[in-house]
Coordinates of C-alpha atoms in Angstrom, one line a residue:
M40 CA 132.4 77.9 85.8
S41 CA 130.3 77.7 88.9
S42 CA 130.6 75.2 91.7
D43 CA 128.2 72.3 92.0
V44 CA 126.3 73.9 94.9
E45 CA 124.0 76.8 94.0
P46 CA 122.7 79.2 96.6
E47 CA 119.0 78.5 97.3
A48 CA 116.6 81.4 96.9
P49 CA 116.1 82.6 100.5
D50 CA 112.9 81.3 102.2
A51 CA 110.6 84.0 103.3
P52 CA 107.6 83.5 105.5
E53 CA 104.5 83.0 103.4
E54 CA 102.9 86.3 104.5
D55 CA 106.0 88.3 103.6
K56 CA 106.2 87.0 100.0
P57 CA 105.3 89.6 97.4
A58 CA 101.6 89.4 96.3
T59 CA 101.5 91.8 93.4
W60 CA 103.5 92.3 90.2
S61 CA 105.0 95.6 91.3
D62 CA 106.2 94.0 94.6
L63 CA 108.5 91.9 92.4
G64 CA 110.2 95.0 91.1
L65 CA 108.5 95.2 87.7
V66 CA 107.9 98.5 86.0
D67 CA 104.4 99.9 85.6
V68 CA 104.1 99.1 81.8
L69 CA 104.8 95.4 82.5
C70 CA 102.5 95.2 85.5
K71 CA 99.7 96.6 83.3
A72 CA 100.5 94.0 80.6
C73 CA 100.1 91.2 83.2
E74 CA 96.8 92.7 84.4
Q75 CA 95.6 92.9 80.8
L76 CA 96.3 89.2 80.4
K77 CA 94.1 88.6 83.5
W78 CA 97.0 87.4 85.6
A79 CA 95.8 88.6 89.0
Q80 CA 99.0 87.7 90.9
P81 CA 102.4 86.0 90.3
S82 CA 102.6 82.2 90.6
K83 CA 105.2 80.5 92.9
I84 CA 107.9 80.2 90.3
Q85 CA 107.4 83.8 89.2
K86 CA 107.6 85.1 92.8
E87 CA 110.8 83.2 93.3
A88 CA 112.6 83.8 90.0
I89 CA 111.7 87.3 88.9
P90 CA 113.3 89.3 91.7
V91 CA 116.5 87.2 91.4
A92 CA 116.6 87.7 87.6
L93 CA 116.0 91.5 88.0
Q94 CA 119.1 91.6 90.2
G95 CA 121.1 90.4 87.2
K96 CA 121.8 86.8 88.5
D97 CA 121.8 83.6 86.5
V98 CA 118.8 81.4 87.4
I99 CA 118.1 77.7 87.4
G100 CA 114.3 77.2 87.6
L101 CA 112.8 73.8 88.5
A102 CA 109.1 73.8 88.4
E103 CA 106.2 71.6 87.5
T104 CA 104.5 71.9 84.2
G105 CA 101.8 74.6 83.9
S106 CA 103.4 76.7 86.7
G107 CA 104.1 79.9 84.6
K108 CA 107.7 79.5 83.7
T109 CA 107.5 81.5 80.5
A110 CA 106.6 84.7 82.2
A111 CA 109.2 84.0 84.9
F112 CA 112.0 84.5 82.3
A113 CA 110.2 86.8 79.8
L114 CA 109.3 89.6 82.2
P115 CA 112.9 90.2 83.5
I116 CA 114.2 90.1 79.9
L117 CA 111.6 92.7 78.7
Q118 CA 112.4 95.0 81.7
S119 CA 116.1 94.8 80.9
L120 CA 115.3 95.5 77.2
L121 CA 113.3 98.6 78.1
E122 CA 116.3 99.9 80.0
N123 CA 118.8 99.1 77.2
P124 CA 117.1 98.7 73.8
Q125 CA 119.1 96.5 71.4
R126 CA 118.5 94.1 68.5
Y127 CA 119.3 90.4 69.0
F128 CA 119.0 91.1 72.8
A129 CA 117.8 87.6 73.9
L130 CA 117.8 84.0 72.6
I131 CA 115.3 81.4 73.9
L132 CA 116.1 77.8 73.0
T133 CA 113.2 75.3 73.2
P134 CA 112.9 71.6 72.3
T135 CA 109.8 71.8 70.1
R136 CA 108.4 74.0 67.4
E137 CA 105.0 74.3 69.0
L138 CA 106.5 75.5 72.3
A139 CA 108.6 78.1 70.3
F140 CA 105.5 79.6 68.8
Q141 CA 103.7 79.6 72.1
I142 CA 106.5 81.4 73.9
S143 CA 106.6 84.0 71.1
E144 CA 102.9 84.6 71.4
Q145 CA 103.2 85.1 75.2
I146 CA 106.2 87.5 74.9
E147 CA 104.5 89.5 72.1
A148 CA 101.4 89.8 74.3
L149 CA 103.5 91.0 77.3
G150 CA 105.5 93.4 75.1
A151 CA 102.6 94.6 73.0
N152 CA 102.7 98.2 74.5
I153 CA 106.5 98.5 74.2
G154 CA 106.9 97.4 70.5
V155 CA 108.9 94.2 71.1
K156 CA 109.8 92.3 67.9
C157 CA 110.1 88.5 68.2
A158 CA 111.2 85.9 65.6
V159 CA 110.5 82.2 65.7
I160 CA 113.3 80.2 64.0
V161 CA 112.4 76.5 63.8
G162 CA 112.6 73.5 61.4
G163 CA 109.9 72.7 58.9
M164 CA 109.9 76.3 57.6
D165 CA 111.6 77.9 54.6
M166 CA 115.2 79.0 55.4
M167 CA 115.2 81.9 53.0
S168 CA 112.1 83.6 54.5
Q169 CA 113.6 83.0 57.9
A170 CA 116.9 84.7 56.7
L171 CA 114.8 87.8 55.7
I172 CA 113.2 87.9 59.1
L173 CA 116.6 87.7 60.8
A174 CA 117.8 90.5 58.5
K175 CA 115.2 92.8 60.2
K176 CA 117.1 92.2 63.5
P177 CA 114.3 91.3 66.0
H178 CA 114.9 91.9 69.7
I179 CA 114.1 88.3 70.8
L180 CA 114.8 85.1 69.0
I181 CA 112.9 81.9 70.0
A182 CA 114.4 78.9 68.3
T183 CA 115.0 75.2 68.2
P184 CA 118.8 74.4 68.4
G185 CA 119.1 72.6 65.1
R186 CA 117.6 75.3 62.9
L187 CA 119.3 78.2 64.8
L188 CA 122.7 76.5 64.2
D189 CA 121.9 76.2 60.5
H190 CA 121.5 80.0 60.3
L191 CA 124.5 80.7 62.4
E192 CA 126.6 78.6 60.0
N193 CA 125.0 79.5 56.7
T194 CA 123.1 82.8 56.8
K195 CA 125.4 85.7 55.8
G196 CA 125.6 88.6 58.2
F197 CA 123.8 86.8 61.0
N198 CA 125.6 86.4 64.4
L199 CA 124.7 86.7 68.0
K200 CA 127.9 88.4 69.2
A201 CA 126.0 91.2 71.0
L202 CA 123.5 88.8 72.8
K203 CA 122.7 89.7 76.4
Y204 CA 120.3 86.9 77.5
L205 CA 120.2 83.2 76.9
V206 CA 117.3 81.1 78.1
M207 CA 117.0 77.3 77.8
D208 CA 113.4 76.3 78.4
E209 CA 112.6 72.6 79.0
A210 CA 116.4 72.1 79.2
D211 CA 116.0 68.4 80.2
R212 CA 114.1 67.7 77.0
I213 CA 116.4 69.7 74.8
L214 CA 119.2 67.4 76.0
N215 CA 117.1 64.2 75.9
M216 CA 116.4 64.9 72.2
D217 CA 120.1 64.8 71.6
F218 CA 120.7 68.5 70.9
E219 CA 123.8 68.4 73.0
V220 CA 126.2 68.9 70.0
E221 CA 124.1 71.9 68.6
V222 CA 123.9 73.5 72.1
D223 CA 127.7 73.2 72.5
K224 CA 128.3 74.9 69.2
I225 CA 125.8 77.7 69.9
L226 CA 127.5 78.3 73.3
K227 CA 130.8 78.8 71.6
V228 CA 129.6 81.6 69.3
I229 CA 127.6 83.7 71.8
P230 CA 129.2 86.0 74.4
R231 CA 130.5 84.6 77.6
E232 CA 129.4 87.8 79.4
R233 CA 125.6 87.3 79.4
H234 CA 122.8 86.4 81.7
T235 CA 121.6 82.8 81.5
F236 CA 118.3 81.2 82.6
L237 CA 117.9 77.4 82.7
F238 CA 114.4 76.1 83.2
S239 CA 113.7 72.4 83.5
A240 CA 111.0 70.1 84.9
T241 CA 113.6 67.7 86.2
M242 CA 117.3 68.0 87.2
T243 CA 119.1 65.3 85.2
K244 CA 122.8 64.6 85.0
K245 CA 122.9 66.2 81.6
V246 CA 121.2 69.4 82.9
K247 CA 123.8 69.5 85.8
K248 CA 126.6 69.2 83.3
L249 CA 125.1 72.0 81.1
Q250 CA 124.6 74.2 84.2
R251 CA 128.3 73.9 85.1
A252 CA 129.3 74.8 81.5
C253 CA 127.1 77.9 81.0
L254 CA 125.9 79.5 84.2
R255 CA 127.9 81.8 86.6
D256 CA 127.0 81.5 90.3
P257 CA 123.4 80.7 89.6
V258 CA 120.5 80.9 92.1
K259 CA 118.4 77.8 92.2
V260 CA 114.7 78.4 92.3
E261 CA 112.6 75.3 93.0
V262 CA 108.9 75.1 93.5
S263 CA 108.4 71.3 93.4
T264 CA 110.9 69.0 95.0
K265 CA 109.6 65.7 93.7
Y266 CA 107.5 64.5 90.8
Q267 CA 104.0 65.7 91.4
T268 CA 100.9 66.7 89.7
V269 CA 98.8 69.8 90.3
E270 CA 96.5 69.7 93.4
K271 CA 93.3 70.5 91.5
L272 CA 93.7 67.6 89.1
Q273 CA 91.4 64.6 89.6
Q274 CA 93.2 61.5 88.4
Y275 CA 91.6 58.1 87.7
Y276 CA 92.4 54.8 86.0
I277 CA 90.1 52.5 84.1
F278 CA 90.9 48.8 83.7
I279 CA 89.6 47.3 80.5
P280 CA 90.3 44.5 78.0
V281 CA 92.4 45.8 75.1
K282 CA 89.7 44.9 72.5
F283 CA 87.2 47.2 74.1
K284 CA 89.4 50.3 74.4
D285 CA 87.6 52.2 71.5
V286 CA 84.2 51.4 73.0
Y287 CA 85.1 52.8 76.4
L288 CA 86.7 55.9 74.8
V289 CA 83.5 56.7 72.9
H290 CA 81.4 56.1 76.1
I291 CA 83.6 58.5 78.1
L292 CA 83.5 61.1 75.4
N293 CA 79.7 60.9 75.2
E294 CA 79.3 60.9 79.0
M295 CA 81.4 64.0 79.3
A296 CA 80.1 65.7 76.2
G297 CA 80.5 69.5 76.4
N298 CA 84.1 69.3 77.7
S299 CA 87.3 69.6 75.7
F300 CA 89.6 66.6 75.6
M301 CA 93.2 65.8 74.8
I302 CA 93.7 62.2 74.0
F303 CA 97.2 60.8 74.0
C304 CA 98.2 57.9 71.7
S305 CA 101.6 56.2 71.5
T306 CA 102.0 56.3 67.7
C307 CA 101.3 58.6 64.7
N308 CA 99.2 55.8 63.1
N309 CA 97.0 55.3 66.1
T310 CA 96.5 59.1 66.4
I311 CA 95.2 59.2 62.8
R312 CA 93.1 56.0 63.2
T313 CA 91.4 57.3 66.4
A314 CA 90.7 60.7 64.8
L315 CA 89.0 58.9 61.8
L316 CA 87.1 56.6 64.2
L317 CA 85.7 59.5 66.2
R318 CA 84.9 61.6 63.1
N319 CA 82.9 58.7 61.7
L320 CA 80.8 58.9 64.9
G321 CA 80.2 62.6 64.4
L322 CA 82.7 63.8 67.0
T323 CA 84.9 66.8 66.2
A324 CA 88.4 65.4 66.5
V325 CA 91.7 66.7 65.1
P326 CA 95.0 64.8 65.1
L327 CA 98.4 66.2 66.0
H328 CA 101.6 64.2 65.5
G329 CA 105.3 64.5 64.5
Q330 CA 104.8 63.4 60.8
M331 CA 102.6 66.4 60.0
S332 CA 104.2 69.5 58.4
Q333 CA 104.7 72.5 60.7
N334 CA 101.8 74.4 59.1
K335 CA 99.4 71.4 59.6
R336 CA 100.5 71.1 63.2
L337 CA 99.8 74.8 63.9
A338 CA 96.5 74.6 62.1
A339 CA 95.4 71.6 64.2
L340 CA 96.4 73.5 67.4
T341 CA 94.6 76.6 66.2
K342 CA 91.4 74.8 65.6
F343 CA 91.5 73.2 69.0
K344 CA 92.5 76.5 70.8
A345 CA 89.7 78.4 69.0
K346 CA 87.3 75.6 70.2
N347 CA 86.3 74.7 66.6
R348 CA 87.3 71.2 67.6
S349 CA 86.6 69.8 71.1
I350 CA 89.0 66.8 70.8
L351 CA 92.7 66.9 70.1
I352 CA 94.3 63.5 69.6
S353 CA 98.1 63.6 69.9
T354 CA 101.3 61.8 70.3
D355 CA 103.7 63.0 73.0
V356 CA 104.6 65.9 70.6
A357 CA 102.0 67.9 72.6
S358 CA 102.6 66.6 76.1
R359 CA 105.1 69.2 77.2
G360 CA 105.0 73.0 77.5
L361 CA 101.9 73.6 75.4
D362 CA 99.5 75.9 77.2
I363 CA 95.9 75.4 76.0
P364 CA 93.9 76.9 78.8
H365 CA 90.6 75.2 78.2
V366 CA 91.6 71.5 78.3
D367 CA 89.0 69.9 80.7
V368 CA 90.0 66.2 80.4
V369 CA 93.2 64.4 79.5
I370 CA 92.8 60.7 78.4
N371 CA 95.8 58.5 78.3
F372 CA 94.3 56.2 75.6
D373 CA 97.8 54.5 75.3
I374 CA 99.7 54.4 78.6
P375 CA 103.0 56.3 78.4
T376 CA 106.1 54.0 78.2
H377 CA 108.1 56.5 80.3
S378 CA 106.5 57.3 83.6
K379 CA 107.7 60.9 83.6
D380 CA 105.7 61.5 80.4
Y381 CA 102.5 60.8 82.5
I382 CA 103.3 64.0 84.5
H383 CA 103.7 66.1 81.4
R384 CA 100.6 64.7 79.7
V385 CA 98.2 65.2 82.6
G386 CA 99.8 68.7 83.1
R387 CA 97.9 69.8 80.0
T388 CA 94.8 70.2 82.2
A389 CA 94.2 71.9 85.6
R390 CA 96.5 74.7 84.5
A391 CA 96.8 78.1 86.2
G392 CA 94.6 77.2 89.2
R393 CA 91.8 75.6 87.2
S394 CA 90.5 72.1 87.9
G395 CA 90.7 69.2 85.5
K396 CA 90.4 65.4 85.1
A397 CA 92.8 62.8 83.8
I398 CA 91.8 59.2 83.0
T399 CA 94.4 56.5 82.1
F400 CA 93.3 53.4 80.2
V401 CA 95.0 50.3 81.6
T402 CA 94.7 47.0 79.7
Q403 CA 96.0 43.5 80.7
Y404 CA 99.3 44.4 79.0
D405 CA 99.8 47.7 80.8
V406 CA 99.8 46.7 84.5
E407 CA 103.5 47.0 85.1
L408 CA 103.8 50.4 83.3
Y409 CA 100.8 51.7 85.4
Q410 CA 102.3 50.5 88.7
R411 CA 105.5 52.5 87.8
I412 CA 103.3 55.6 87.3
E413 CA 101.7 55.2 90.7
Q414 CA 105.1 54.7 92.3
L415 CA 106.4 57.9 90.6
I416 CA 103.5 60.1 91.8
G417 CA 103.5 58.5 95.2
K418 CA 99.8 57.7 95.3
Q419 CA 97.2 55.1 94.2
L420 CA 94.6 56.4 91.8
P421 CA 90.9 55.7 92.2
L422 CA 89.0 53.6 89.6
Y423 CA 86.9 55.6 87.2
K424 CA 83.4 54.0 87.5
T425 CA 81.5 52.9 84.5
E426 CA 78.5 50.6 84.0
E427 CA 79.5 47.8 81.6
D428 CA 76.0 47.4 80.2
E429 CA 75.8 51.1 79.3
V430 CA 79.2 51.0 77.6
M431 CA 78.5 47.8 75.6
V432 CA 75.4 49.4 74.0
L433 CA 77.8 51.3 71.8
Q434 CA 79.7 48.2 70.6
E435 CA 77.9 47.8 67.3
R436 CA 78.2 51.4 66.2
V437 CA 81.9 51.5 67.2
A438 CA 82.6 48.3 65.3
E439 CA 81.1 49.8 62.2
S440 CA 83.2 53.0 62.7
Q441 CA 86.3 50.9 63.2
R442 CA 85.6 49.2 59.8
L443 CA 85.3 52.5 58.1
A444 CA 88.4 53.9 59.7
K445 CA 90.4 50.8 58.6
M446 CA 89.3 51.3 55.0
E447 CA 90.2 55.0 55.2
M448 CA 93.6 54.2 56.7
K449 CA 94.2 51.8 53.8
D450 CA 93.2 54.5 51.3
L451 CA 95.7 56.9 53.0
G452 CA 98.4 54.3 52.8
D453 CA 97.8 53.8 49.1
K454 CA 98.0 57.5 48.5
K455 CA 101.2 57.7 50.5
G456 CA 102.7 54.9 48.5
K457 CA 102.1 56.8 45.3
R458 CA 104.1 59.8 46.5
K459 CA 106.8 58.1 48.6
K460 CA 109.4 60.7 47.6
N461 CA 107.3 63.4 49.2
D462 CA 108.2 64.9 52.6
G463 CA 105.6 62.9 54.5
G464 CA 104.1 66.0 56.1
G465 CA 100.6 65.9 54.7
D466 CA 98.9 63.5 57.0
D467 CA 96.5 66.0 58.4
D468 CA 95.4 66.9 54.9
D469 CA 95.0 63.3 54.2
T470 CA 92.8 62.7 57.3
E471 CA 90.6 65.6 56.2
G472 CA 90.6 64.2 52.7
A473 CA 89.3 60.9 54.1
T474 CA 85.8 62.4 54.0
G475 CA 85.8 61.5 50.3
V476 CA 86.2 57.8 51.2
R477 CA 83.4 58.2 53.7
K478 CA 81.0 59.6 51.1
R479 CA 81.9 56.8 48.8
L480 CA 81.1 54.2 51.5
K481 CA 77.8 55.9 52.4
G482 CA 76.9 55.9 48.7
M483 CA 77.6 52.1 48.6
K484 CA 75.4 51.6 51.6
K485 CA 72.5 53.5 50.1
G486 CA 72.8 51.5 46.9
N487 CA 72.6 48.2 48.9
K488 CA 69.5 49.4 50.7
K489 CA 67.7 50.3 47.4
K490 CA 68.4 46.8 46.1

């Protein structure tokens, strides 16, 4: 049990701070891996956390989104694994499935030259095939708490009694998603003698409680003291009547054509509707939301990451942790209900030193929520300038597309009704399948013209 007060990482003058990967104490093979990934030099959180972790100390890392937290805990673990090779060496707990896959990709890229084996253990996948992967005894497990606990309780021969490292990434969100019971049970069945890293965007009461329960004399590493957004991010708001939101969205997408966009909606339904609306207008949009099966979610992300789609429309399932380097513009189509979610949403762009834009739609019903966001980030945002006449030229085309999207949504609803007992994870397939409805509607239109 540690005391409430953690020693701060010692402040060093800026010019004395390590500038290269080897200065941090990393071995050559890992320095080369960082260079191969085109990481010229360590980020702030990496400079602060890696030397402390290499000394064998427990770490609490508080850092803004997009600051390079994954490498800050992955590199010390890989270096320790090189010195002492062992199966089931480290466990990384994350709140979401997508984040688990992303962390795995990054660790495998860093450990490509040293033969590191990772396994992702998350919900939405087959338990038996996961049990077979666990039987191969990978070095590093990346898991969501619920599914890991299922295996600890039900998979014969699987235990983590030899574990050396525990990482909790996005700890505030793990606890906000009510995984406290699962985390407590996991902590009871892993060794007390281990290294623990706790990474979080915010220090909540729950995180403090967790820190007292599972860290020993931790060093606190903090690179942002208040809620803030990245310096190179240009943030704007746009004030519009609620009935013209779709028209303004299409105008902005046309005006900034050539960029890649993440559009955030508040519900799964609105995510699907907006994707259909944009597809009807010939824009390459793909939806991502919590009701999709895990394979569909990964397929949507892969299409966007591979730049086969330039627009990803998502609920807050994608607002935290996901690193998609090429997001140029984030649009808050629906304003977030929780102000902190604004920070995480806009953090999807302007990552790793790049610049980016964020535009928040504010309707007559959103003023109070928007004022809370300004209060949280401590600044007033400039208005995104548009010419109303130019926007309204699109009104007729958008209205037609809205009508088609409405019919397609109804068609999807009817299909869903017929298979109510199903898992409910096929929404992305359904949206792709909506092309059939579109063809039918086009056929009807042609028929009317001939008459």
